[in-house]
């Protein structure tokens, strides 16, 4: 179970200068905005501390001596500043909000483009969940760091500095006390915040594992019940739930301890100030307003200190997020166009595997010294036991992967001389697990040829025999297929994928068990459409059903990455070798005569 979940990289405690530079580079196009909001924050925190000083002036110069004129002046100033303050706060929050969105937009776009460029090998090695959380939560965490992290840390630092300056102006001896208190408070707060964050992170991780357990058990409920796994699964769930509880418990305990610790330190500082300030009033003639302002500055400072600690702790988290996003951006696609790659216009001619070696993982060879020559227009069927290498061969033809050694030639030219786009846009692929995109049936068929008219779409659907079930649906071609096409049956999805491939009119056609979930009658019907489509086109067909295989020009029996037999149906039957035994074992239920009958019936309908 635990193997299934990718472990999040541990919390990095070191700041990586390189990463910080790259994060900063994200703001480059928007540096004017950054300067703008930093200036506004500067204004806001300066005014914040002036307000407290104004209160001191109002007490000392207005209220105590009873000077109404002075009070009026100071209040007018106060009101004017409050108005400016309101505008500035609005300005920087608005700017930061937009900036955050811009940065996220840029990052999402970069990531999306990059994800589309990455090769299949990356996807088969990397869990989807890992990629998804890079694209969603990690990228927004970077934007938050650049905007709110920058705002909060600037605001806090400026407030603390401004308050200290005013404290020194009021009474430097008292201010010296603060010079000792601030670092102590900062250190305590940072340590706590970091620990709390770490525990929350653990709890979050546990929580996502628990969600996974729920998810697997809900989606797999039939299997759970069928195999009476309820007891065992409950045990597994309990184990995960307990871990989550413990992590959350520690986080709650630390959070609870944090505020009292800060308050006690603050209270000690306050006591010292009042005691020392009282003595200054008695002996050195300090005013009551001054002491009052001083105490205000102390409380005024407490919040920015906590904020600074929080931002610092979170920043490490965000830098770790950024490192993960950058590692995704830095992943190089394995298959890229050669610098001199060209588009030959059409991809025609014989396809040749010349001493091809291939493996997915280094020490597990799948194809070794594989040779094959397919003539232009030939229909090749691939049969053989599970794991033999059939899909691998077609993956190589589609250039989803490239040979590790040897050459694949199309029309006599090494296919790596062509651009990927040239090859992949002209190969029509239909897979066993068809994938549809959310949208209508029509959108899905049109996917590979956007300029196709509605008539073209219907013609392709008729050829694939998808038309019948499509028009039976309430909204016909405008029916929504749901996410991944999950509102349709597997067989229906296969028919739509087939129509999609037919519409695109590819030059090479690849079907990897493309009709395995379609009923026999429909498959027999599709046969005609496929024959129309395959006429003159080089086609590779992997299928377990006799009908499809029999009509191929040549049948390849693939076992352990090797061609063990090659020839037409009749030749291979006569040879009484592998194909013959496969045929008699695997296909005996679809006895030839009855199949022929079925086909004739089907064609007659
Ligand atoms: N993405 C992958 N990463 C690592 N190994 C893989 C990958 N895909 C396939 N393999 C391995 O390569 C070998 C050939 O697999 P392939 O999918 O080509 O078989 P197949 O003949 O299509 O089988 P089936 O009839 O079950 O579809 C198998 O041993 C398989 O484990
Ligand atoms: Mg396969």
XYZ file of C-alpha atoms and ligand atoms in Angstrom:
637
model
C 0.000 0.000 0.000
C 2.609 2.531 1.093
C 4.672 1.851 -2.015
C 1.895 3.282 -4.074
C 2.257 6.714 -2.550
C 5.136 8.840 -3.596
C 6.861 10.216 -0.551
C 7.046 13.986 -0.522
C 10.612 15.152 -0.283
C 11.542 16.085 3.234
C 11.395 19.667 4.385
C 14.554 21.439 3.266
C 16.109 23.426 6.070
C 18.753 25.146 4.001
C 17.967 28.003 1.691
C 19.283 27.350 -1.722
C 20.596 30.582 -3.239
C 20.086 29.294 -6.756
C 16.417 28.583 -6.084
C 15.870 32.005 -4.541
C 17.405 33.584 -7.647
C 15.081 31.596 -9.880
C 12.076 32.568 -7.788
C 13.109 36.212 -8.034
C 13.466 35.808 -11.796
C 9.732 35.028 -11.975
C 9.011 38.622 -10.957
C 11.309 40.135 -13.557
C 8.596 41.057 -16.057
C 6.646 42.667 -13.235
C 9.410 44.462 -11.344
C 7.584 47.803 -11.584
C 4.637 46.305 -9.748
C 6.909 44.917 -7.059
C 8.585 48.279 -6.552
C 5.128 49.886 -6.525
C 3.701 47.731 -3.820
C 6.864 47.826 -1.725
C 6.715 51.640 -1.752
C 3.066 51.517 -0.712
C 3.880 49.111 2.120
C 6.685 51.431 3.196
C 4.217 54.294 3.339
C 1.702 52.235 5.295
C 4.136 51.092 7.958
C 5.644 54.551 8.315
C 2.186 56.010 8.894
C 1.307 53.193 11.289
C 4.096 54.211 13.607
C 3.415 57.932 13.163
C -0.144 57.335 14.394
C 1.165 56.167 17.754
C 3.498 59.146 17.933
C 0.585 61.452 17.122
C -1.368 59.998 20.068
C 1.574 60.883 22.280
C 1.553 64.466 20.924
C -2.225 64.728 21.373
C -1.869 63.668 25.042
C 1.232 65.682 25.879
C 0.560 68.864 23.863
C -3.242 68.875 23.576
C -5.060 67.077 26.368
C -2.681 67.630 29.334
C -2.141 71.425 28.790
C -5.773 71.811 27.506
C -4.684 73.323 24.145
C -7.804 72.986 21.957
C -6.236 74.624 18.880
C -3.281 72.181 18.943
C -5.716 69.276 19.384
C -7.716 70.378 16.327
C -4.532 70.628 14.226
C -3.334 67.190 15.261
C -6.738 65.564 14.691
C -6.937 67.034 11.164
C -3.509 65.629 10.447
C -4.611 62.273 11.894
C -7.727 62.168 9.675
C -5.778 63.085 6.517
C -3.209 60.396 7.208
C -5.944 57.828 7.867
C -7.389 58.548 4.420
C -3.986 58.169 2.704
C -3.469 55.013 4.710
C -6.725 53.504 3.511
C -5.845 54.210 -0.144
C -2.334 52.802 0.231
C -3.577 49.603 1.883
C -6.105 49.149 -0.905
C -3.353 49.750 -3.475
C -0.852 47.228 -2.219
C -3.350 44.457 -1.556
C -4.796 44.925 -5.035
C -1.370 45.014 -6.693
C -0.177 41.971 -4.793
C -3.337 40.063 -5.701
C -2.907 40.756 -9.409
C 0.826 40.085 -9.308
C 0.214 36.720 -7.623
C -2.248 35.756 -10.335
C 0.098 36.848 -13.119
C 2.957 34.820 -11.704
C 0.740 31.767 -11.292
C -0.557 32.178 -14.821
C 2.983 32.311 -16.230
C 4.051 29.322 -14.202
C 1.009 27.239 -15.127
C 1.547 28.020 -18.782
C 5.221 27.062 -18.611
C 4.357 23.850 -16.791
C 1.554 22.907 -19.151
C 3.733 23.425 -22.223
C 6.518 21.482 -20.607
C 4.252 18.612 -19.591
C 3.067 18.269 -23.160
C 6.640 18.115 -24.391
C 7.757 15.461 -21.921
C 8.137 11.953 -23.262
C 6.032 8.972 -22.262
C 8.952 7.523 -20.327
C 8.659 10.412 -17.842
C 4.989 9.706 -17.297
C 5.467 6.009 -16.789
C 8.055 6.759 -14.089
C 6.309 9.646 -12.327
C 3.025 9.276 -10.462
C 0.265 11.537 -11.765
C -0.433 12.714 -8.211
C 3.117 14.019 -7.878
C 2.850 16.011 -11.102
C -0.588 17.325 -10.173
C 0.535 18.702 -6.847
C 3.522 20.422 -8.511
C 1.183 22.117 -10.963
C -1.466 23.096 -8.449
C -0.380 23.610 -4.851
C 3.367 24.095 -5.324
C 3.055 26.698 -8.034
C 0.538 28.697 -6.032
C 2.833 28.503 -3.016
C 5.581 30.184 -5.039
C 3.214 32.967 -6.050
C 2.210 33.388 -2.405
C 5.834 33.607 -1.399
C 6.542 36.306 -3.951
C 3.499 38.362 -3.045
C 2.284 37.793 0.505
C 5.637 36.548 1.770
C 7.306 39.672 0.448
C 4.554 41.941 1.750
C 4.465 40.420 5.224
C 8.213 40.382 5.669
C 8.681 43.948 4.383
C 5.771 45.203 6.410
C 7.025 43.481 9.581
C 10.626 44.603 9.181
C 9.612 48.182 8.448
C 7.200 48.268 11.388
C 9.766 46.920 13.797
C 12.410 49.354 12.538
C 10.068 52.329 12.572
C 8.840 51.493 16.059
C 12.434 51.185 17.277
C 13.355 54.558 15.770
C 10.431 56.234 17.508
C 11.343 54.458 20.737
C 14.857 55.861 20.482
C 13.415 59.317 19.814
C 11.233 59.083 22.917
C 13.778 57.578 25.289
C 16.988 55.888 24.229
C 17.642 54.143 27.527
C 14.260 52.431 27.386
C 14.765 51.623 23.716
C 17.960 49.769 24.602
C 15.853 47.283 26.581
C 14.006 46.520 23.351
C 17.219 45.917 21.445
C 17.708 42.878 23.706
C 14.091 41.756 23.772
C 13.391 41.709 20.005
C 15.985 39.062 19.019
C 14.925 36.801 21.906
C 11.298 37.021 20.803
C 12.240 36.428 17.167
C 14.244 33.312 17.970
C 11.539 31.817 20.203
C 8.830 32.530 17.637
C 10.823 31.136 14.713
C 11.665 27.891 16.485
C 8.044 27.356 17.446
C 6.666 28.251 14.035
C 9.055 25.899 12.285
C 8.174 23.007 14.546
C 4.457 23.678 14.234
C 4.689 23.859 10.462
C 6.622 20.610 10.317
C 3.954 18.840 12.346
C 1.172 20.256 10.199
C 3.024 19.094 7.130
C 3.299 15.598 8.574
C -0.388 15.682 9.392
C -1.196 16.804 5.858
C 0.876 14.003 4.411
C -0.880 11.490 6.639
C -4.165 12.989 5.615
C -3.464 12.511 1.934
C -2.487 8.907 2.590
C -5.730 8.429 4.450
C -7.623 9.967 1.544
C -5.839 7.452 -0.651
C -7.016 4.584 1.550
C -10.596 5.898 1.355
C -10.286 6.351 -2.368
C -8.940 2.878 -3.082
C -11.561 1.267 -0.894
C -14.438 3.205 -2.379
C -13.443 2.829 -6.011
C -12.456 -0.780 -5.465
C -15.497 -1.591 -3.344
C -16.547 -4.504 -5.564
C -13.191 -6.200 -5.249
C -13.095 -5.495 -1.500
C -16.440 -7.193 -1.040
C -15.762 -10.008 -3.433
C -12.546 -10.919 -1.642
C -13.924 -10.131 1.857
C -11.055 -7.784 2.609
C -13.108 -5.598 4.970
C -11.350 -6.668 8.217
C -7.857 -6.366 6.799
C -8.599 -2.998 5.197
C -10.030 -1.651 8.446
C -6.775 -2.574 10.176
C -4.806 -0.728 7.517
C -7.108 2.270 7.860
C -6.735 2.285 11.651
C -2.956 2.312 11.328
C -3.011 5.358 9.043
C -5.703 7.127 11.058
C -3.689 6.720 14.273
C -0.605 8.235 12.668
C -2.648 11.192 11.462
C -4.119 11.651 14.909
C -0.679 11.640 16.516
C 0.775 14.177 14.104
C -2.246 16.473 14.505
C -2.031 16.066 18.281
C 1.603 17.232 18.355
C 0.758 20.192 16.119
C -2.095 21.212 18.438
C 0.109 20.880 21.515
C 2.843 23.083 20.048
C 0.345 25.670 18.785
C -1.179 25.859 22.242
C 2.217 26.332 23.849
C 3.316 29.001 21.407
C 1.111 31.944 22.435
C 1.752 31.624 26.206
C 5.507 31.504 25.528
C 5.345 34.698 23.492
C 3.042 36.350 26.009
C 5.286 35.549 28.959
C 8.324 36.969 27.183
C 6.301 40.028 26.161
C 4.994 40.471 29.694
C 8.494 40.314 31.167
C 9.604 42.982 28.693
C 6.560 45.094 29.505
C 7.255 44.770 33.253
C 10.821 45.910 32.726
C 9.685 48.898 30.652
C 7.040 50.003 33.186
C 9.429 49.605 36.078
C 12.272 51.447 34.368
C 9.902 53.987 32.747
C 8.247 54.762 36.094
C 11.644 55.458 37.534
C 12.484 57.728 34.530
C 9.248 59.714 35.111
C 10.115 60.212 38.792
C 13.774 61.006 38.365
C 14.481 62.138 34.796
C 11.229 63.978 34.046
C 9.869 61.670 31.345
C 6.249 62.484 30.422
C 3.300 60.089 31.003
C 2.429 60.378 27.282
C 5.932 59.208 26.406
C 5.662 56.118 28.590
C 2.213 55.447 27.226
C 3.538 55.732 23.627
C 6.447 53.518 24.480
C 4.146 50.793 25.768
C 2.017 51.162 22.644
C 5.115 50.668 20.491
C 5.947 47.545 22.429
C 2.545 45.973 21.790
C 2.585 47.347 18.271
C 5.846 45.500 17.674
C 4.732 42.142 18.977
C 2.555 41.255 16.007
C 5.180 42.084 13.309
C 7.702 39.967 15.216
C 5.360 36.970 15.138
C 4.604 37.637 11.489
C 8.277 37.727 10.609
C 8.800 34.382 12.324
C 5.830 32.892 10.495
C 6.952 34.182 7.106
C 10.468 32.880 7.687
C 9.204 29.413 8.582
C 6.808 29.350 5.635
C 9.444 30.647 3.290
C 11.473 27.501 3.769
C 8.392 25.537 2.873
C 7.830 27.608 -0.246
C 11.449 27.317 -1.306
C 11.053 23.539 -1.065
C 7.920 23.841 -3.238
C 9.845 25.925 -5.730
C 12.618 23.339 -5.858
C 10.067 20.687 -6.784
C 8.448 22.850 -9.462
C 11.851 23.678 -10.942
C 12.828 20.016 -10.913
C 9.741 19.327 -13.036
C 10.604 22.206 -15.377
C 14.182 20.948 -15.620
C 13.165 17.405 -16.562
C 14.321 17.080 -20.152
C 12.042 15.315 -22.621
C 13.846 12.134 -23.612
C 12.660 12.272 -27.188
C 13.274 15.563 -28.953
C 13.690 16.666 -32.521
C 17.222 16.549 -33.812
C 18.508 20.018 -34.713
C 18.355 19.141 -38.411
C 14.985 17.321 -38.217
C 12.603 18.017 -41.083
C 9.032 17.337 -42.128
C 9.024 15.189 -45.274
C 5.427 16.153 -46.143
C 4.147 12.598 -46.097
C 5.274 9.600 -44.128
C 5.131 6.912 -46.761
C 7.184 3.938 -47.730
C 8.402 0.763 -46.119
C 8.945 0.590 -42.395
C 12.085 -1.156 -41.325
C 13.446 -2.249 -37.953
C 17.177 -2.689 -38.417
C 18.941 -4.443 -35.505
C 16.829 -2.625 -32.948
C 17.509 -2.982 -29.216
C 15.086 -1.579 -26.715
C 14.461 -1.578 -22.985
C 12.362 0.489 -20.591
C 14.663 -0.238 -17.662
C 18.330 -0.690 -18.309
C 18.816 -4.231 -17.122
C 15.583 -5.585 -18.559
C 15.903 -5.815 -22.351
C 12.568 -6.064 -24.143
C 13.727 -6.189 -27.773
C 17.181 -7.423 -28.729
C 18.475 -7.284 -32.287
C 14.942 -6.989 -33.632
C 14.585 -6.950 -37.432
C 11.439 -6.412 -39.469
C 10.630 -5.099 -42.910
C 7.067 -3.958 -43.569
C 6.090 -2.918 -47.080
C 4.129 0.238 -47.758
C 0.422 -0.573 -47.568
C 0.848 -3.887 -45.762
C -1.410 -4.877 -42.887
C 0.602 -6.513 -40.141
C -1.009 -8.334 -37.247
C 0.897 -8.918 -34.037
C -0.054 -11.804 -31.804
C 1.598 -13.560 -28.919
C 1.558 -14.009 -25.167
C 1.100 -11.192 -22.657
C 4.262 -9.209 -22.030
C 5.821 -10.468 -25.255
C 6.570 -6.992 -26.624
C 3.712 -6.255 -29.042
C 2.816 -2.863 -27.584
C 6.504 -2.037 -27.341
C 6.907 -2.519 -31.090
C 4.047 -0.157 -31.892
C 5.266 2.334 -29.270
C 8.529 2.450 -31.176
C 6.779 2.920 -34.522
C 4.828 5.866 -33.071
C 8.148 7.148 -31.673
C 6.698 7.354 -28.173
C 10.028 5.714 -27.441
C 13.155 5.460 -29.595
C 15.439 2.467 -30.135
C 18.380 2.247 -27.740
C 20.454 0.774 -30.549
C 19.782 0.108 -34.230
C 17.610 2.148 -36.561
C 13.973 2.378 -37.544
C 13.534 3.623 -41.124
C 10.448 4.935 -42.818
C 10.757 5.069 -46.602
C 14.445 4.303 -46.247
C 15.216 7.266 -43.955
C 16.105 6.965 -40.264
C 12.908 8.202 -38.651
C 14.807 10.311 -36.141
C 15.645 12.590 -39.097
C 11.966 13.554 -39.203
C 10.333 15.857 -36.716
C 8.243 14.194 -34.042
C 5.278 16.186 -35.236
C 5.691 14.914 -38.789
C 5.540 11.321 -37.600
C 2.963 11.545 -34.866
C 0.535 13.706 -36.823
C 0.420 11.087 -39.563
C 0.084 7.987 -37.441
C -3.407 7.161 -36.227
C -3.342 5.277 -32.938
C -6.224 3.521 -31.226
C -5.483 1.918 -27.890
C -7.109 -0.721 -25.770
C -7.795 1.769 -22.994
C -9.255 4.548 -25.079
C -9.051 8.028 -23.719
C -11.693 10.598 -24.415
C -11.617 14.202 -23.237
C -14.489 15.926 -21.485
C -16.738 17.541 -24.044
C -19.224 16.246 -26.567
C -19.004 13.161 -28.767
C -18.522 15.497 -31.707
C -15.589 17.344 -30.076
C -13.926 14.044 -29.369
C -14.159 12.715 -32.895
C -12.940 16.052 -34.263
C -9.965 16.080 -31.853
C -7.298 15.178 -34.421
C -8.638 17.192 -37.358
C -10.162 20.436 -36.206
C -11.234 21.603 -39.669
C -13.492 18.547 -40.224
C -17.135 19.351 -40.992
C -20.076 17.759 -39.190
C -20.638 15.605 -42.295
C -17.034 14.321 -42.154
C -17.543 13.474 -38.503
C -20.703 11.543 -39.192
C -19.090 9.677 -42.090
C -16.193 8.624 -39.847
C -18.610 7.570 -37.120
C -20.547 5.475 -39.638
C -17.354 3.840 -40.819
C -16.493 2.955 -37.233
C -20.070 1.882 -36.575
C -20.290 4.349 -33.742
C -23.062 6.297 -35.483
C -25.766 3.823 -34.392
C -25.242 4.170 -30.675
C -24.490 7.892 -30.918
C -27.859 8.728 -32.503
C -29.551 6.514 -29.914
C -28.349 8.848 -27.181
C -30.596 11.701 -26.135
C -28.479 14.478 -27.588
C -26.726 12.412 -30.235
C -23.431 13.948 -31.312
C -23.872 16.715 -28.732
C -23.968 14.304 -25.806
C -21.351 15.035 -23.136
C -18.968 12.114 -22.628
C -17.886 13.109 -19.103
C -14.371 13.346 -17.729
C -12.196 10.776 -19.507
C -15.334 9.620 -21.306
C -16.587 7.864 -18.178
C -20.250 8.276 -19.096
C -19.752 5.775 -21.920
C -19.004 2.069 -21.880
C -15.482 0.909 -22.759
C -16.698 -0.494 -26.063
C -18.397 2.808 -26.933
C -15.235 4.702 -26.095
C -13.292 2.385 -28.374
C -15.699 3.042 -31.235
C -15.383 6.793 -30.775
C -11.581 6.544 -30.681
C -11.736 4.517 -33.847
C -13.905 7.163 -35.526
C -11.465 9.811 -34.293
C -8.524 7.960 -35.849
C -10.448 7.357 -39.074
C -11.407 11.003 -39.395
C -7.788 12.087 -39.055
C -6.979 9.992 -42.157
C -3.566 8.953 -40.984
C -0.949 7.495 -43.289
C -0.015 4.768 -40.862
C -2.588 3.106 -38.704
C -1.889 1.475 -35.338
C -4.460 -0.406 -33.317
C -3.428 -1.918 -30.001
C -6.322 -4.140 -28.977
C -8.551 -1.343 -30.111
C -11.738 -3.340 -30.321
C -11.236 -5.742 -27.434
C -14.277 -4.479 -25.522
C -16.621 -4.306 -28.468
C -19.083 -7.168 -28.960
C -18.359 -9.684 -31.697
C -21.187 -8.561 -33.935
C -20.144 -4.912 -33.857
C -16.538 -5.924 -34.380
C -17.531 -7.827 -37.466
C -19.319 -4.720 -38.678
C -16.330 -2.495 -37.986
C -14.251 -4.853 -40.037
C -15.599 -3.411 -43.257
C -14.873 0.142 -42.172
C -11.392 -0.820 -41.156
C -10.708 -2.480 -44.431
C -11.795 0.656 -46.261
C -9.488 2.684 -44.071
C -6.530 0.356 -44.231
C -6.578 0.069 -48.011
C -3.255 1.460 -49.203
C -2.189 2.371 -45.660
C 0.452 0.581 -43.675
C -1.286 -0.814 -40.603
C -0.252 -2.572 -37.425
C -2.904 -4.423 -35.550
C -2.635 -6.105 -32.216
C -5.707 -8.168 -31.500
C -6.760 -11.331 -29.838
C -9.725 -11.900 -32.101
C -9.389 -14.012 -35.130
C -11.424 -11.850 -37.503
C -8.991 -8.978 -37.394
C -5.868 -11.069 -37.502
C -6.900 -13.411 -40.283
C -7.235 -10.711 -42.872
C -3.802 -9.270 -42.263
C -1.220 -9.648 -45.020
C 1.261 -11.029 -42.564
C 0.961 -12.221 -39.000
C 3.859 -11.884 -36.583
C 4.021 -14.110 -33.546
C 5.945 -12.180 -30.897
C 7.336 -14.047 -27.928
C 9.903 -12.684 -25.480
C 10.676 -9.767 -27.781
C 11.399 -11.954 -30.779
C 9.502 -12.832 -33.922
C 9.047 -16.561 -33.615
C 6.888 -16.934 -36.702
C 5.905 -14.816 -39.632
C 3.524 -15.392 -42.556
C -0.084 -15.217 -43.704
C -2.866 -16.963 -41.814
C -2.998 -19.850 -44.254
C 0.792 -20.278 -44.271
C 1.022 -20.281 -40.492
C -1.831 -22.733 -40.094
C -0.129 -25.011 -42.561
C 3.172 -24.690 -40.708
C 1.479 -26.053 -37.571
C 3.793 -24.068 -35.299
C 3.211 -21.449 -32.575
C 0.435 -19.675 -34.399
C -1.343 -22.917 -35.049
C -1.301 -23.869 -31.395
C -2.297 -20.342 -30.366
C -5.055 -20.525 -32.903
C -6.366 -23.851 -31.769
C -6.074 -22.995 -28.053
C -7.096 -19.382 -28.029
C -9.458 -19.136 -30.919
C -11.185 -22.447 -30.859
C -14.250 -20.911 -29.284
C -14.638 -18.654 -32.273
C -14.717 -21.570 -34.698
C -13.973 -20.350 -38.153
C -17.196 -21.436 -39.776
C -19.445 -19.848 -37.178
C -17.412 -16.675 -37.379
C -17.667 -16.589 -41.118
C -21.407 -16.973 -40.724
C -21.589 -14.195 -38.204
C -19.612 -11.953 -40.491
C -21.838 -12.695 -43.463
C -24.907 -12.043 -41.356
C -23.434 -8.846 -40.110
C -22.553 -7.649 -43.565
C -26.011 -8.508 -44.806
C -27.772 -6.393 -42.158
N 6.395 1.585 -19.344
C 7.067 0.463 -19.067
N 8.095 0.477 -18.185
C 8.791 -0.629 -17.913
N 8.566 -1.826 -18.470
C 7.555 -1.925 -19.350
C 6.766 -0.794 -19.693
N 5.853 -1.195 -20.605
C 6.071 -2.515 -20.814
N 7.092 -2.961 -20.070
C 7.653 -4.325 -20.082
O 8.033 -4.649 -21.385
C 7.668 -5.970 -21.737
C 6.832 -5.992 -23.003
O 5.607 -5.328 -22.743
P 4.510 -5.013 -23.857
O 3.578 -4.043 -23.276
O 5.201 -4.647 -25.112
O 3.815 -6.438 -24.013
P 2.571 -6.843 -24.889
O 3.052 -7.908 -25.808
O 1.939 -5.661 -25.496
O 1.618 -7.507 -23.815
P -0.004 -7.494 -23.707
O -0.502 -8.529 -24.635
O -0.260 -7.864 -22.302
O -0.473 -6.115 -24.037
C 6.965 -6.542 -20.519
O 7.863 -7.369 -19.839
C 6.627 -5.338 -19.674
O 6.738 -5.657 -18.317
Mg 0.094 -4.628 -25.113
